[in-house]
Coordinates of C-alpha atoms and ligand atoms in Angstrom, one line a residue:
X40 CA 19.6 29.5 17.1
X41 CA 18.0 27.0 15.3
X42 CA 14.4 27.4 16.5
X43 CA 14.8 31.2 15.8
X44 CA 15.8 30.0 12.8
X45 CA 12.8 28.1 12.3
X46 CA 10.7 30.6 13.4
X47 CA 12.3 33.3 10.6
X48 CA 11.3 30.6 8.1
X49 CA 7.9 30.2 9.5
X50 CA 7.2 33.9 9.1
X51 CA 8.3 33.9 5.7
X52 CA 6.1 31.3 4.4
X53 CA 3.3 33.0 6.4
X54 CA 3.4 36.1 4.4
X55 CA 4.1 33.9 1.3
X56 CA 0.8 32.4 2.4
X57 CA -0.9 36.0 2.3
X58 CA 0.0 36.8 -0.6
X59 CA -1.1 33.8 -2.4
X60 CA -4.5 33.6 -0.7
X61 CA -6.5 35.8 -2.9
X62 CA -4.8 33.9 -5.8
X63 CA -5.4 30.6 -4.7
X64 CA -8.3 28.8 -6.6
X65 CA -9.2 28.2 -2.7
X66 CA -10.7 31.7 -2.6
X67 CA -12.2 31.4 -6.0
X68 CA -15.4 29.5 -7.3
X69 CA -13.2 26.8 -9.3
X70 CA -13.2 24.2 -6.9
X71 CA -16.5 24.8 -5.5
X72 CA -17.6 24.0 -9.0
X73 CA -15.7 21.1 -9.5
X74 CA -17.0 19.6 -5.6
X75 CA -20.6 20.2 -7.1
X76 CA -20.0 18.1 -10.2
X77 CA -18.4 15.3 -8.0
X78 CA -21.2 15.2 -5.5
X79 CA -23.6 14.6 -8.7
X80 CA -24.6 10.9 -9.4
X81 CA -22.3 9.4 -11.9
X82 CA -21.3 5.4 -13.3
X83 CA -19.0 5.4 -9.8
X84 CA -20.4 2.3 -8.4
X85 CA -21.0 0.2 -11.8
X86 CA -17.5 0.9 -12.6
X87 CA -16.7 -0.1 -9.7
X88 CA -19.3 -3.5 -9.4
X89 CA -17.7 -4.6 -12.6
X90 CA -13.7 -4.2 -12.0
X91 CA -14.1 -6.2 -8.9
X92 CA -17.3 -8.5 -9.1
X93 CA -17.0 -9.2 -12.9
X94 CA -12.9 -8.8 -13.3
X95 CA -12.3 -9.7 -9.6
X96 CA -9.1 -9.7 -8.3
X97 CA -6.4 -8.1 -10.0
X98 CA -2.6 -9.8 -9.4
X99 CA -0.3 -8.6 -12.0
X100 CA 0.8 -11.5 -14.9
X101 CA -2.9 -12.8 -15.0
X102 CA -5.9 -12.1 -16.9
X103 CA -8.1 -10.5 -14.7
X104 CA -5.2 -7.7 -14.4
X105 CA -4.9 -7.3 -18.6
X106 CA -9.3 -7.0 -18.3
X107 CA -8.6 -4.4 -15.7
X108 CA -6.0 -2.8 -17.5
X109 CA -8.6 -2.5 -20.9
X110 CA -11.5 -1.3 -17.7
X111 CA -8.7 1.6 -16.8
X112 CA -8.4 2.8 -20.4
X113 CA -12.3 2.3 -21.2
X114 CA -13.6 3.9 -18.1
X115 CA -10.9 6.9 -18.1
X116 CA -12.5 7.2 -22.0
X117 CA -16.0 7.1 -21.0
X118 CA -14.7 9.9 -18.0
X119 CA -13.8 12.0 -21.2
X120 CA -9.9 12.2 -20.7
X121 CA -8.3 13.9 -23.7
X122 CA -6.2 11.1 -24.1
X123 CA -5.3 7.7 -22.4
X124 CA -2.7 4.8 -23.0
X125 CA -1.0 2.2 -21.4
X126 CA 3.0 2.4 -20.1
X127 CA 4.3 -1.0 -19.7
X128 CA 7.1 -2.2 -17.0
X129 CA 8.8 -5.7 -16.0
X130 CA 7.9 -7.6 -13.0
X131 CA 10.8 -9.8 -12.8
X132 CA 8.7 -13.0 -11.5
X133 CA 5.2 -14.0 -11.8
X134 CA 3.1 -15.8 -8.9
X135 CA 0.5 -17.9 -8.2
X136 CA -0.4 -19.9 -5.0
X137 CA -1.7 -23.3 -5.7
X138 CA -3.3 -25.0 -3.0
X139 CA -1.8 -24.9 -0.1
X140 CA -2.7 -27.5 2.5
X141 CA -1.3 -28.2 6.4
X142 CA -2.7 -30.9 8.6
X143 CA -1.6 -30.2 12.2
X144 CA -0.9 -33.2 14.2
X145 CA -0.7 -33.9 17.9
X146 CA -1.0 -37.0 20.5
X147 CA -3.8 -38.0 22.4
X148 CA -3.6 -40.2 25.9
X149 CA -6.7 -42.9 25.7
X150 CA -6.6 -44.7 29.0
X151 CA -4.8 -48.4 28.6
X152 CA -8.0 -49.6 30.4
X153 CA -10.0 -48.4 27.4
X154 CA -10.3 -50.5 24.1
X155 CA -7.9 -49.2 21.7
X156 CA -5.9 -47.5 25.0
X157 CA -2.7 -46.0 24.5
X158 CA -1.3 -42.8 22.7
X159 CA -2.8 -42.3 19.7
X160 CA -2.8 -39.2 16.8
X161 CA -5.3 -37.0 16.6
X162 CA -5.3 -34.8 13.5
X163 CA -7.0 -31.7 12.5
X164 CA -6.9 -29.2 9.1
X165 CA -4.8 -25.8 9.6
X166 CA -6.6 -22.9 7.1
X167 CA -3.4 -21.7 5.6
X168 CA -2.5 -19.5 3.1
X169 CA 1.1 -18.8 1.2
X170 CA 2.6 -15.5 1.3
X171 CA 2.8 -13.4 -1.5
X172 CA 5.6 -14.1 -4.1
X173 CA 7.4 -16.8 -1.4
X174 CA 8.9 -20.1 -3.0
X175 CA 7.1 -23.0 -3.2
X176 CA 7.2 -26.4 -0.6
X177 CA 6.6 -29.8 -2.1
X178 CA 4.8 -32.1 0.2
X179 CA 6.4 -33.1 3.3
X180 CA 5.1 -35.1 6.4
X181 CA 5.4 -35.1 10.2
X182 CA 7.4 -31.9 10.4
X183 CA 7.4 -30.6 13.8
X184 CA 6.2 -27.1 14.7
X185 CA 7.7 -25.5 17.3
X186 CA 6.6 -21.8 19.3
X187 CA 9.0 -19.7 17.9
X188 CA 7.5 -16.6 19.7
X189 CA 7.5 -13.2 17.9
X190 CA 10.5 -14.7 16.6
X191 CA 12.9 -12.3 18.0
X192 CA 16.4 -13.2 18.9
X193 CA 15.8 -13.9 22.3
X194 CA 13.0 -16.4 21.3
X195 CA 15.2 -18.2 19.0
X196 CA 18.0 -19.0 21.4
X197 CA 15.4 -20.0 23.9
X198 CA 13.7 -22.5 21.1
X199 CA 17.1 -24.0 20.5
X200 CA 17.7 -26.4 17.2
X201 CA 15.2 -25.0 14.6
X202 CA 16.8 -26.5 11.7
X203 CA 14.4 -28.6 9.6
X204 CA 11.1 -27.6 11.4
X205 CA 8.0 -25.5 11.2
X206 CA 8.4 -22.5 13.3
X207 CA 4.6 -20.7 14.9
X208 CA 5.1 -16.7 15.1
X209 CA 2.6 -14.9 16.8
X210 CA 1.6 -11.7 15.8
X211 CA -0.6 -8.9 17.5
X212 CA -4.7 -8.6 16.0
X213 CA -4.6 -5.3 13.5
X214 CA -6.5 -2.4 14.7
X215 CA -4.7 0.4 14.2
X216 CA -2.5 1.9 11.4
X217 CA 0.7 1.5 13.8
X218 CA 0.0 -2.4 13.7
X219 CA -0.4 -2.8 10.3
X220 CA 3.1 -1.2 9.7
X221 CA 4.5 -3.0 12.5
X222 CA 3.5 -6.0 10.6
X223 CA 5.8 -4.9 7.7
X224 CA 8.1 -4.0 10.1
X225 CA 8.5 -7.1 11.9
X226 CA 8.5 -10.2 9.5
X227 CA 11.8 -9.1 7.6
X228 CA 14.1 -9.8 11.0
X229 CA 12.0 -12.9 11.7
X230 CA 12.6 -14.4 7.9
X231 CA 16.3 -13.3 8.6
X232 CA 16.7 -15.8 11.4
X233 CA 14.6 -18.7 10.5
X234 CA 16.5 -18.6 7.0
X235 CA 20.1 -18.5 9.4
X236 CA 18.7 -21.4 11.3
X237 CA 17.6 -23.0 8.4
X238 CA 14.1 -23.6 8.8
X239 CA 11.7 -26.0 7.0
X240 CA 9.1 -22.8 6.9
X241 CA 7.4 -20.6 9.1
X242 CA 4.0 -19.9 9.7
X243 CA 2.3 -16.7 10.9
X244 CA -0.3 -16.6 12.8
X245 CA -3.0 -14.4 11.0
X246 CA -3.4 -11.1 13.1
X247 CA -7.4 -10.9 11.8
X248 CA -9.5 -12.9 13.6
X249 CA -12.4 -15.4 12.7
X250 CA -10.8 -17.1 10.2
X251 CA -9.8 -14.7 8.0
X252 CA -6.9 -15.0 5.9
X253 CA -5.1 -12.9 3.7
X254 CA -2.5 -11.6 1.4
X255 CA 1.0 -10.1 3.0
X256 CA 4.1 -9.6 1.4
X257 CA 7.8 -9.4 2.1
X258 CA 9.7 -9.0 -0.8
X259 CA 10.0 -5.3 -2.3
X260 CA 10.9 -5.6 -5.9
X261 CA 9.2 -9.1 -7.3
X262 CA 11.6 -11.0 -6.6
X263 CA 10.7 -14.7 -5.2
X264 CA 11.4 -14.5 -1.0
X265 CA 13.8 -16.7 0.5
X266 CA 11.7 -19.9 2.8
X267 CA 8.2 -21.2 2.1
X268 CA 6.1 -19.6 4.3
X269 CA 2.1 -19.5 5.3
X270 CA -0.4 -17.5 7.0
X271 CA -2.7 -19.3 9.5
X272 CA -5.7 -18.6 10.6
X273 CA -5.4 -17.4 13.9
X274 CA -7.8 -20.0 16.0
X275 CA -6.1 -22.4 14.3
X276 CA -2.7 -21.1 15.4
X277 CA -3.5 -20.6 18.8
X278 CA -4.5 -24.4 19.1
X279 CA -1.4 -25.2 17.8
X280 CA 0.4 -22.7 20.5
X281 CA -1.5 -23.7 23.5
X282 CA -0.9 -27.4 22.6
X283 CA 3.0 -26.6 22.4
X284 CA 2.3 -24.5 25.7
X285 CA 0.8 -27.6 27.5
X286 CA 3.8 -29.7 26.7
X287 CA 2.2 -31.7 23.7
X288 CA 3.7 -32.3 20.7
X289 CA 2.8 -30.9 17.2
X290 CA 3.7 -32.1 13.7
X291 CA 2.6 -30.7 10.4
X292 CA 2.1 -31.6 6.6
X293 CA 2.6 -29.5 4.5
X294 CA 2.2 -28.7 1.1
X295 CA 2.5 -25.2 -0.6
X296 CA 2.8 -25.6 -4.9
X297 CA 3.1 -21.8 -5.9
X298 CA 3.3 -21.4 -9.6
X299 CA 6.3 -19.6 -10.2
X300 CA 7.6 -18.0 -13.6
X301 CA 9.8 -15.5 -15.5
X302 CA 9.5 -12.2 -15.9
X303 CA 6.1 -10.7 -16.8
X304 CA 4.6 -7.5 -18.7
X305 CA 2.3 -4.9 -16.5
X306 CA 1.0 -2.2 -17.2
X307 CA 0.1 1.1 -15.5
X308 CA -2.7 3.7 -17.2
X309 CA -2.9 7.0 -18.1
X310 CA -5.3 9.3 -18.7
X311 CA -5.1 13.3 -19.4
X312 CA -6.7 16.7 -19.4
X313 CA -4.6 18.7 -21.5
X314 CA -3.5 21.9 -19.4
X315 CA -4.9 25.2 -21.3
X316 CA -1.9 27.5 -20.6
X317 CA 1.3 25.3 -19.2
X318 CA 0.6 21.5 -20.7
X319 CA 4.0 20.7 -20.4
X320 CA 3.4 21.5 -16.5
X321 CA 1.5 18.5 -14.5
X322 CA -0.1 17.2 -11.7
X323 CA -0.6 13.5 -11.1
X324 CA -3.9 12.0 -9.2
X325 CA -3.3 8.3 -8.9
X326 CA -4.4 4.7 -7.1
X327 CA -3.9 1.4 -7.8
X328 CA -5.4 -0.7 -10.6
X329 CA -3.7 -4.0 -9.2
X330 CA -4.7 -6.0 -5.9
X331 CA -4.7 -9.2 -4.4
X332 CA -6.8 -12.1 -5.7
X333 CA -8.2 -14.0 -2.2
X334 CA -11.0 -10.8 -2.2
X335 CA -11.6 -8.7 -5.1
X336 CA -9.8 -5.6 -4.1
X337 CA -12.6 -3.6 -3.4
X338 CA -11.2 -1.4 -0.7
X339 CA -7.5 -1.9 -1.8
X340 CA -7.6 -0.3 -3.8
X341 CA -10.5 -0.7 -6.3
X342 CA -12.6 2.0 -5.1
X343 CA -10.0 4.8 -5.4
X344 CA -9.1 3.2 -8.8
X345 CA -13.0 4.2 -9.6
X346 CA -12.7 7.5 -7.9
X347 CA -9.7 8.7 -9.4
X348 CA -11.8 8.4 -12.7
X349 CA -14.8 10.0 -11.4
X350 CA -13.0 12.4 -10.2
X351 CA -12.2 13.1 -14.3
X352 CA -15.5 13.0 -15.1
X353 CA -15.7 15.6 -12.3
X354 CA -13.9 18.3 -13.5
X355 CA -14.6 17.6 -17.1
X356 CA -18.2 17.8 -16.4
X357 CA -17.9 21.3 -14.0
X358 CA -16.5 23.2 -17.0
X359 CA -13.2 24.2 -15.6
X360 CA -10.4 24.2 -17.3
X361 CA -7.0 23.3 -15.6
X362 CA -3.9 25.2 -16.8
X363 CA -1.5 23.1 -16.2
X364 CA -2.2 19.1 -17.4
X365 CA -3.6 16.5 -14.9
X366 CA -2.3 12.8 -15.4
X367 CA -5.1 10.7 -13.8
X368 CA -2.8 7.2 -13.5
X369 CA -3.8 4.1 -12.5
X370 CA -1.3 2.4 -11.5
X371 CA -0.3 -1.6 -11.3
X372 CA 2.4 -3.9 -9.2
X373 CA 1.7 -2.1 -6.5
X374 CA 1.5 -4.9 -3.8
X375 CA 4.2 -6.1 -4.6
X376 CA 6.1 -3.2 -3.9
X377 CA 4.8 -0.1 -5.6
X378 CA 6.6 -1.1 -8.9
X379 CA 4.3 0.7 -11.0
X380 CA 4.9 4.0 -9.7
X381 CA 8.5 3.4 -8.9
X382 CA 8.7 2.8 -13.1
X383 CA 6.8 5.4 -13.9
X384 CA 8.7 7.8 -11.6
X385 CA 12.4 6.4 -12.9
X386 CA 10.7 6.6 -16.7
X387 CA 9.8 10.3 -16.3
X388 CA 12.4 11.2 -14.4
X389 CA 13.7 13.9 -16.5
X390 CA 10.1 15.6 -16.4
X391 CA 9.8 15.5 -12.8
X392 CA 11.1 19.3 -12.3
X393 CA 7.6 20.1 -14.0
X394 CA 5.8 17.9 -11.8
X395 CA 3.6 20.2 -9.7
X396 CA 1.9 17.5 -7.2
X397 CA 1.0 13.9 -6.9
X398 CA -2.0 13.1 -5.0
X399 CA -2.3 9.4 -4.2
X400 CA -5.4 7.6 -2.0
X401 CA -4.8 4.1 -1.0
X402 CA -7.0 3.5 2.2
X403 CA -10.4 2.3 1.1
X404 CA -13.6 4.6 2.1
X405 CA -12.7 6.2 5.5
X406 CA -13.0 9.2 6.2
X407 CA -10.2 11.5 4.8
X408 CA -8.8 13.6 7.7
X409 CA -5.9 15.3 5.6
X410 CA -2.9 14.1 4.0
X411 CA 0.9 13.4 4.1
X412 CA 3.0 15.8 3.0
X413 CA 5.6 13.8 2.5
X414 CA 7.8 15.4 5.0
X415 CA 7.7 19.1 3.2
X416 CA 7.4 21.6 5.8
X417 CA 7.8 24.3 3.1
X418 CA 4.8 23.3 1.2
X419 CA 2.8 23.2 4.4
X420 CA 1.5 26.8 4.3
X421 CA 0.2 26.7 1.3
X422 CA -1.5 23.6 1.2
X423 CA -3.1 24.4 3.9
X424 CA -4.6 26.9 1.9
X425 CA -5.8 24.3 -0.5
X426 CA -7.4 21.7 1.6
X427 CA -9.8 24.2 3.2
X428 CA -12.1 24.0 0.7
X429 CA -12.6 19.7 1.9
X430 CA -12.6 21.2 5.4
X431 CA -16.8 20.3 4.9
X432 CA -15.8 16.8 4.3
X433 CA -13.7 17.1 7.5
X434 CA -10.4 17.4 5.9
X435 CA -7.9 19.4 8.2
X436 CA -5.1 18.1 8.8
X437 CA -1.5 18.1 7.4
X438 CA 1.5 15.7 8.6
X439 CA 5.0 16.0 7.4
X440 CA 6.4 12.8 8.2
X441 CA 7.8 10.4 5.1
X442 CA 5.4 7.6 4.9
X443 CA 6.5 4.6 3.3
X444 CA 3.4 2.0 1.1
X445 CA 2.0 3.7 -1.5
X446 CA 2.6 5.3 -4.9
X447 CA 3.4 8.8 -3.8
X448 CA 7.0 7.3 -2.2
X449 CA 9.2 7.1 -5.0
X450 CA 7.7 10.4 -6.5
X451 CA 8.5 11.9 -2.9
X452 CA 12.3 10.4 -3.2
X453 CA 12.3 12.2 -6.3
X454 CA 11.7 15.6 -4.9
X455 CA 7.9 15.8 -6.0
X456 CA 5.8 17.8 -3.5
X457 CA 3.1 14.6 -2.5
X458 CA 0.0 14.4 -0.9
X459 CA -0.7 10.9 0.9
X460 CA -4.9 11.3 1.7
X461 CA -4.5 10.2 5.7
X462 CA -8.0 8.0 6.4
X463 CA -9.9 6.9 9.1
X464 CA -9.3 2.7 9.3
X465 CA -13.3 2.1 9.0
X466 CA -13.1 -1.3 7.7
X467 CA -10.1 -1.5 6.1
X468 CA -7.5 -2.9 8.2
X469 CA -10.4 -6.1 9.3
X470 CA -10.4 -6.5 5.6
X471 CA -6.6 -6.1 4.5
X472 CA -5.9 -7.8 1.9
X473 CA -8.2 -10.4 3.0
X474 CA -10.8 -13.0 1.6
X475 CA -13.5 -10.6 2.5
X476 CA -12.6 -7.0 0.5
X477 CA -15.1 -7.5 -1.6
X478 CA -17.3 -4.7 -2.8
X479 CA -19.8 -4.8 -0.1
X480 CA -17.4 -2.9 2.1
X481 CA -17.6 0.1 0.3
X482 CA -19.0 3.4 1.6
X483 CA -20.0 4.8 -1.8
X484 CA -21.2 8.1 0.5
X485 CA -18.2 8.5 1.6
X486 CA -16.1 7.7 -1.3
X487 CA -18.3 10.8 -3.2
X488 CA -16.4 13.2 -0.9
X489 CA -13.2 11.5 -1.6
X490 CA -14.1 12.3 -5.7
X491 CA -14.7 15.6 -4.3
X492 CA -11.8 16.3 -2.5
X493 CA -9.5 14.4 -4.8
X494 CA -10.9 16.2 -8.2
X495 CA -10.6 19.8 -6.3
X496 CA -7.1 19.4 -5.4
X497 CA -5.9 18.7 -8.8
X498 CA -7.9 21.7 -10.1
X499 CA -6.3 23.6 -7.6
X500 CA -2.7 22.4 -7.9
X501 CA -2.6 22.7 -11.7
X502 CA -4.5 26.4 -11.5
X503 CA -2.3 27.3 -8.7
X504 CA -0.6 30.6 -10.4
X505 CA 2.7 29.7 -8.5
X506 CA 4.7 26.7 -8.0
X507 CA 3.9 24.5 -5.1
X508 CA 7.1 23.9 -3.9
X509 CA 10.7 23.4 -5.6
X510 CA 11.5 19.8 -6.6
X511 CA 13.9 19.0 -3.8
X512 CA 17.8 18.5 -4.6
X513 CA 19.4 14.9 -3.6
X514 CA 20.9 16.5 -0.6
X515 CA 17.6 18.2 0.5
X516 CA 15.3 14.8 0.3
X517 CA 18.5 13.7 2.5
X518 CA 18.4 16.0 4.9
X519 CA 14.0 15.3 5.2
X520 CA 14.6 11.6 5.8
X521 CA 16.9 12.6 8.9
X522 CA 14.8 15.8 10.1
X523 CA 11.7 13.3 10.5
X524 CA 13.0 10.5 11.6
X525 CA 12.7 8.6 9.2
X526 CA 16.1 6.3 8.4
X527 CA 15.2 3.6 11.0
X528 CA 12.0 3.1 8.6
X529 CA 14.4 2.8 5.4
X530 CA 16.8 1.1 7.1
X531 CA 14.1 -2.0 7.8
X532 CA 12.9 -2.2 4.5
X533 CA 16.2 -2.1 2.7
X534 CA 15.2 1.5 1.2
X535 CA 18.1 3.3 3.0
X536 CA 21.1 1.1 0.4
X537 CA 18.9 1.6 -2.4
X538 CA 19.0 5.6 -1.8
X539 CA 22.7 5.3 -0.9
X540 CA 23.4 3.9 -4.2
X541 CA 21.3 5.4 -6.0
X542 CA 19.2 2.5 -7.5
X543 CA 16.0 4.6 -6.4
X544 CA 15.3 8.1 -5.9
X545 CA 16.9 11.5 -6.7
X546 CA 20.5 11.3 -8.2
X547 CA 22.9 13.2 -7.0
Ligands
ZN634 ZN1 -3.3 -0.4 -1.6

C-alpha cells in the first residue's frame, strides 16, 4: 500500500512536471542568456587573488574577516547589486591559537660498553596544531602518551588508567567525502571519553599526509570545547605509535596558549537584485565569506565567495530581469558551525514562507554533478527540470538525503526547498582546511561553469511562474529526517535535542 501510494504521488508530480515545462525558464532563452554572460571574462580571479592573497585568511573576531567583510560589500557593488549591507550576529567566544609546541620524548639503549652507555633520551619536535575553538594548555613536561586507538570504548578499557596523560588517536587518510564526515562523526565520542577519564589532552593524528596540518572543529555553536587538544602531523604520529607499539616509552611537552575572549561581532553580507513583479518573494544564492587562517581559504570557501558575486554580475550583465528578488549572501561563522546562516535563518524567520530556494556551494572547484535536495522528494520533478540546462557542464544528478555542513541546513530545518551543489573532491579534501588552500588550487575553468550554473538557477527559481515547493510544516521536516535516515546523523552532532526543543529549526 504504501509503494502504490508512492507511485500515485509519483504520477502526480509527473504531470505537474508537464505542465510546467513549457513554462519553466528551462525551455526559454532566459537562462541560456544568463550562462553566456557568466562564461564571459569578468574580475573573478582578482576578486578572488585579493580576498585570500592580500586579506588572507578569514576567522571571524579578527581583521582580516572585517577587510573581507568591506571586500563582500565592495565587490557585490562593483557586481552591480541594487543594494548591499551588512547583518551582524554574536559569536559567543573569540579564538586564536598561539604557538603550540610538543616535543615527543622516548629512551634509547647505548651499549654500557660504549662511552656514555646506558639509557639515555632521545627527543624529537611533533608538528602540532590546536583544534579550532579548544581551551588552552599551559606548559607541561614529561607527560606520557599512550595509543589510545581510534579511541573507541573497547580501546579505552584495553589502555587502562588514562588519567593525566596524552592519549594518540589514529584516524583514517581522507579521500573520499564519507571520510571526511566520518571525521566529524567520530571525534565527538572520543572527546566524550578522554574528558570521563580525565585526560591531560589528546592528540589526533592528522588524516592528510606529508605533513600537512589543518583546521578541524568540534564544537557547534562557538562555544570553547571541553580538553586541550592538537592535531599532529601524521609521520610524526606514527613514530610516536610504532614506538608505543615496540614497547618503548613516549613522553611529551606540551604547550598550547590559545587566545581566548568574550563574545565577538560578525557579520554576514547581502547583496540584492530587486524582483520586477514579486520583490517581496526571494531566492537566496550564498557561500561563505569566513575560513580558516593556517591557508587562505581559497577552496573553502573563497572561490564560491567570488562566484556567488560573479554570478551577480552575470545576470546583471545578460539583461534579464528576475521577478522575484535574489539575495546573493555571503555568509560568515561558518566553520565554526554555520552560525551565520543559522542567524540569518532564525532573523528572517517570519519571511521564510516567501523564500522560494536557497542555493548554497561549499566544495571548492570540482566538478558540480548535481545537488542536495535537502531530502524533498516533492521538489524533485521539477528541479529536475531546472538543472537540465547545466546538464553541458555535467550537472545531472539530484539526491534527497538531509546533509548536514553547510549553510543550506538550518534554511532546510526551516522548511526552505535547498539545493546543496554535490562536487567532485578534485583537490579539496587533500587541502581541507589545511596550510596549503591557498589560491593556487583553484580551477578558475571550472569555477566559470559553477558562475554559470549557479547564476542560471537563481534566474530560474525566482522567474519560475509557480512556487517550488511549500515551505514544509514542523511535523513534515520531521517526518523527512526519519524517511531518509537521517536521525542517527542528528543524533551525533547534538542536532536531534536542539530540534526537539526547539532551539533550532521550524517551530511547531
Ligand atoms: Zn566551507
Amino acid at each position: 500500500m504504501h509503494s502504490d501510494m508512492r507511485t500515485a504521488k509519483g504520477l502526480f508530480l509527473c504531470i505537474l512536471a508537464v505542465t510546467c515545462l513549457a513554462a519553466t525558464p528551462a525551455g526559454n532563452n532566459e537562462v541560456n542568456q544568463v550562462i553566456q554572460a557568466a562564461l564571459l571574462p569578468s574580475p573573478l580571479e582578482d576578486n578572488l587573488r585579493r580576498l585570500t592573497d592580500e586579506i588572507g585568511g578569514r576567522v571571524p573576531g579578527t581583521p582580516a574577516m572585517q577587510h573581507a567583510v568591506q571586500w563582500g560589500m565592495q565587490a557585490l557593488s562593483g557586481a552591480g547589486a541594487d543594494s548591499v549591507h551588512s547583518e551582524a550576529f554574536e559569536i559567543p567566544n573569540s579564538w586564536a591559537e598561539g604557538a603550540t609546541e610538543m616535543t615527543a620524548t622516548t629512551t634509547y639503549e647505548v651499549s654500557p660498553k660504549q662511552v656514555g652507555g646506558g639509557t639515555i633520551l632521545t627527543s624529537f619536535r611533533v608538528r602540532a596544531v590546536s583544534l579550532a575553538w579548544a581551551p588552552a594548555l599551559a606548559p607541561v613536561k614529561h607527560v606520557p602518551v599512550i595509543d589510545i586507538g581510534e579511541g573507541k570504548d573497547a580501546d579505552f578499557q584495553k589502555a587502562g588508567e588514562v588519567a593525566g596523560k596524552i592519549l594518540l588517536v589514529h584516524t583514517t587518510v581522507l579521500k573520499k567525502w564519507d571520510d571526511l564526515f566520518a571525521e566529524y562523526m567520530n571525534a565527538p565520542p572520543v572527546i566524550d571519553r578522554a574528558v570521563k577519564a580525565r585526560a591531560k589532552a589528546i592528540a589526533f593524528m592528522a588524516t592528510r599526509q606529508h605533513d600537512i596540518l589543518y583546521r578541524h572543529i568540534n564544537s557547534q555553536s562557538g562555544e570553547i570545547d571541553r580538553l586541550p587538544m592538537v592535531i599532529v602531523a601524521r609521520e610524526d604520529g606514527e613514530r610516536m605509535a610504532r614506538l608505543l607499539a615496540a614497547g618503548q616509552l613516549v613522553w611529551a611537552d606540551l604547550s598550547i596558549p590559545n587566545q581566548i575572549g568574550g563574545p565577538i561581532r560578525a557579520a554576514n553580507v547581502v547583496g540584492e537584485i530587486r524582483g520586477s513583479e514579486r520583490p517581496d518573494e526571494f531566492v537566496i544564492l550564498g557561500a561563505h565569506l569566513d575560513s580558516w587562517e593556517l591557508g587562505t581559504g581559497a577552496l573553502d570557501d573563497g572561490c564560491n565567495a567570488a562566484m556567488v558575486v560573479d554570478a551577480l554580475r552575470a545576470i546583471k550583465a545578460s539583461g534579464v530581469t528576475p521577478k522575484r528578488t535574489i539575495r546573493f549572501i555571503l555568509f560568515s561563522g561558518e566553520e565554526e558551525g554555520l552560525l551565520g546562516s543559522r542567524a540569518y535563518a532564525f532573523t528572517h524567520r517570519g519571511e521564510l514562507d516567501k523564500a522560494q530556494g536557497v542555493i548554497i556551494y561549499d566544495a571548492g572547484t570540482g566538478k558540480t554533478t548535481g545537488f542536495s535536495l535537502g531530502g524533498r522528494t516533492d521538489v524533485r520533478s521539477l528541479a529536475r527540470l531546472l538543472i537540465a540546462p547545466f546538464a553541458q557542464f555535467g550537472v545531472n544528478d539530484l539526491a534527497t538525503d538531509m546533509e548536514w555542513g553547510s549553510d543550506h541546513f538550518d534554511f532546510m530545518l526551516e522548511g526552505v526547498p535547498t539545493f546543496l551543489a554535490d562536487q567532485e573532491e578534485a583537490n579539496y579534501l587533500e587541502n581541507y582546511h589545511a596550510v596549503s588552500d591557498t589560491y593556487d588550487k583553484v580551477d578558475f575553468a571550472q569555477l566559470k561553469k559553477h558562475v554559470a550554473e549557479a547564476a542560471g538557477l537563481s534566474i530560474e527559481l525566482a522567474n519560475l511562474p509557480q512556487r517550488l515547493g511549500p515551505r514544509l510544516t514542523h511535523d513534515q521536516i520531521e517526518q523527512t529526517m526519519h524517511d531518509t535516515n537521517s536521525l542517527e546523523m542528528f543524533r551525533a552532532f547534538g542536532l536531534w535535542d536542539d530540534w526537539q526543543s526547539g532551539k533550532r529549526g521550524r517551530q511547531k
